[in-house]
Amino acid sequence: MYRYVYLCFMNLIRFFTFILMMISANSFYSQNKATQEVIAETSKLKKAVDTKNESAEADSYYNIGETFYNNGNFPKSEEYFIKSKNIYEKLNDKQNLEKVTRKLAQSQENQNKLKEAVSNYETASNVNYSKKSKALNSNDASRLSSPSVSQKAEAIQNNINISEKENNKEDLAASYSQMADVNIENKNIPKAEENLNNAYRISKDQAPQQALAINQKLTDFYVENKNFDKAIEAKKLVLKEDFVKDNSQKKVEQIQELAEIYIKKNDPKEAIILLKKAYDIALNKGHTLEAQKSVKKLDSLYSISENTAASVNLYRDFLGKLPDLVSKDRSLVDNKILEDTEQRISQLEKEKKLKDELIRKKNIFNYSLIGALLILSVLIFFIFRTLNKVQIKNKKIALQSLRREMNPHFIFNSLNSVNQFISTNNELEANQYLTKFSKLMRGVMENSAEDFIPFQQELDLLQNYLALEKTRFADKFDYEIFVDENLNQQNLLIPGMLVQPFLENAIWHGLRYRTEKGFLKLSFKKENQYLKITIEDNGIGIEESKKQKTIHQKNREGRGMKNTLERIRLLNDLYKKNIFCAIKDSENGVLVEIIMII
């Protein structure tokens, strides 16, 4: 009968608790400090993600993890510390990486994940940002991995010395607690008690959650050694602390722990008094789960004493007060808010991953496009460079071809002149003419491979050419060559045989038609950075010469001058010499001016 009533009440309690939790989850309540901290950091996290501030993002993850850690939720703290650690590693932020990796190791150690904890303590040590932190983490890795109790004690003592020197109370309290474990292992009960008391004393002011854990460890230690009075004394001591008195939930939990000690001491009467007190506080302050826990413990005590009526009345009372209890229970809403907040964080992370993936794909496309454009640009560059080289080569071939052309009429007449000297038994004149002619031909052929030749060589070729023509037309003209003394004849380079066609035109189409002896003047002058070449004759002039030409002569002159002008165009195109040529009638004949940069 008792069991049946008990099960009925328990099912009703579970049902009403679930319904009321769903109703209250939609109501507004003020959150506890931990919930407020998580919500605030979540807002900062969203801002950090939106602004792509990875450092602030890592900070928010760390702060959320630390909030869970300080409230004893080590699995959640581990989750957020890992997220923070990954970002700090990416940013190569050694200071924060060292800090978060140590916290991650401590969180894993509290979950008894010793292998992972050792690995992260070693990682924190290897970051090597701070020598003192390096030593702390190295000692903790040795403490967890060493099989020797003495080595563990040595590592812990080293950390106690460092923490005392740095006044790091959190690590100092943890080290004293760890030393107590070693003392227990060595069965040194007085020393274990001393170290646990030291740990509690150090942590209670600045780390209440740590102090509660140490107090629980101390009371468990007393209970295991059947020292129930000291266990009760230690638990009553913690109930007097402000951080317990000011926190009704913690107060209820500690009263329940104290009741548990009385149960183990075989004093159910005192345990029932304490559990009723815990139940009343839970009802008044709205702690549903703590009230339910008290009911269960009281029920078990009533069951031992076979007080079924008291048990039924207790459940009836609890069921009747349950709606009001749930309506006042902030923790239910806080848990729901935390759950919603974590969903927001998860959604933020998904959105970030999606954005990163879109950016990555966009970057891949952009880089691929840029790469393709670069390849195309390089290809076009090489094509144009190859075409340009081909064009330059073709122009140089054309120049070379034009340089090698010499008036065949001049060569034919020169040979006829030699033949005439021989036929008239004028062997000396023939030899002299032939020597000059061969020298001219050799000079033309030797310089035909170069676009520019030394000025002196060009001057020698022109002098030789005029001397030959003078020999043939001795009664037709005299000539003069003037060279400006300001010209640097040693270093000056000019196009070879560029002037010769104009001298040929002056002699063949101007001077040789005169009835009286004419005059040809060739001058080279320096004008600033230019070389000015002037060819002046007092022949019959351009217009009169055109009238007297045969059809063959007209065609020949057209090709000769066309080739010379084409050669000037090619030289300007290839070497940017800006060669300028002007041909015009003067008062006494024809004036040719050639100007080029030197």
CSV table of C-alpha atoms in Angstrom, one decimal, residues 212 216 235 238-239 243-260 271 274-295 297 325:
chain,number,residue,atom,x,y,z
A,212,LEU,CA,32.6,24.3,-1.4
A,216,GLN,CA,32.9,18.5,0.6
A,235,LYS,CA,29.8,21.4,7.4
A,238,VAL,CA,30.6,26.3,5.8
A,239,LEU,CA,27.0,27.0,6.6
A,243,PHE,CA,28.6,32.9,0.3
A,244,VAL,CA,26.3,30.2,1.6
A,245,LYS,CA,24.1,32.3,3.8
A,246,ASP,CA,23.4,34.7,0.9
A,247,ASN,CA,22.7,31.9,-1.5
A,248,SER,CA,19.6,30.0,-0.6
A,249,GLN,CA,20.1,27.3,-3.1
A,250,LYS,CA,23.7,26.6,-1.8
A,251,LYS,CA,22.4,26.8,1.8
A,252,VAL,CA,19.8,24.1,1.0
A,253,GLU,CA,22.4,21.9,-0.6
A,254,GLN,CA,24.7,22.2,2.3
A,255,ILE,CA,22.0,21.4,4.9
A,256,GLN,CA,21.1,18.3,2.8
A,257,GLU,CA,24.8,17.3,2.9
A,258,LEU,CA,24.9,17.8,6.7
A,259,ALA,CA,21.8,15.7,7.0
A,260,GLU,CA,23.5,13.0,4.9
A,271,ALA,CA,18.7,14.3,9.8
A,274,LEU,CA,17.7,19.2,8.9
A,275,LEU,CA,15.9,17.9,5.8
A,276,LYS,CA,12.6,19.6,6.9
A,277,LYS,CA,14.5,22.8,7.3
A,278,ALA,CA,16.0,22.4,3.9
A,279,TYR,CA,12.5,21.6,2.5
A,280,ASP,CA,11.0,24.7,4.0
A,281,ILE,CA,13.8,27.0,2.7
A,282,ALA,CA,13.4,25.4,-0.8
A,283,LEU,CA,9.7,26.0,-0.7
A,284,ASN,CA,10.0,29.6,0.4
A,285,LYS,CA,12.8,30.5,-2.1
A,286,GLY,CA,11.5,28.5,-5.1
A,287,HIS,CA,14.0,25.7,-5.5
A,288,THR,CA,11.9,22.9,-7.0
A,289,LEU,CA,14.6,20.3,-7.5
A,290,GLU,CA,16.1,20.9,-4.0
A,291,ALA,CA,12.7,20.6,-2.5
A,292,GLN,CA,12.1,17.3,-4.4
A,293,LYS,CA,15.4,16.0,-3.2
A,294,SER,CA,14.5,16.8,0.4
A,295,VAL,CA,11.2,15.0,0.0
A,297,LYS,CA,15.4,11.8,1.5
A,325,LEU,CA,7.0,26.5,-5.9
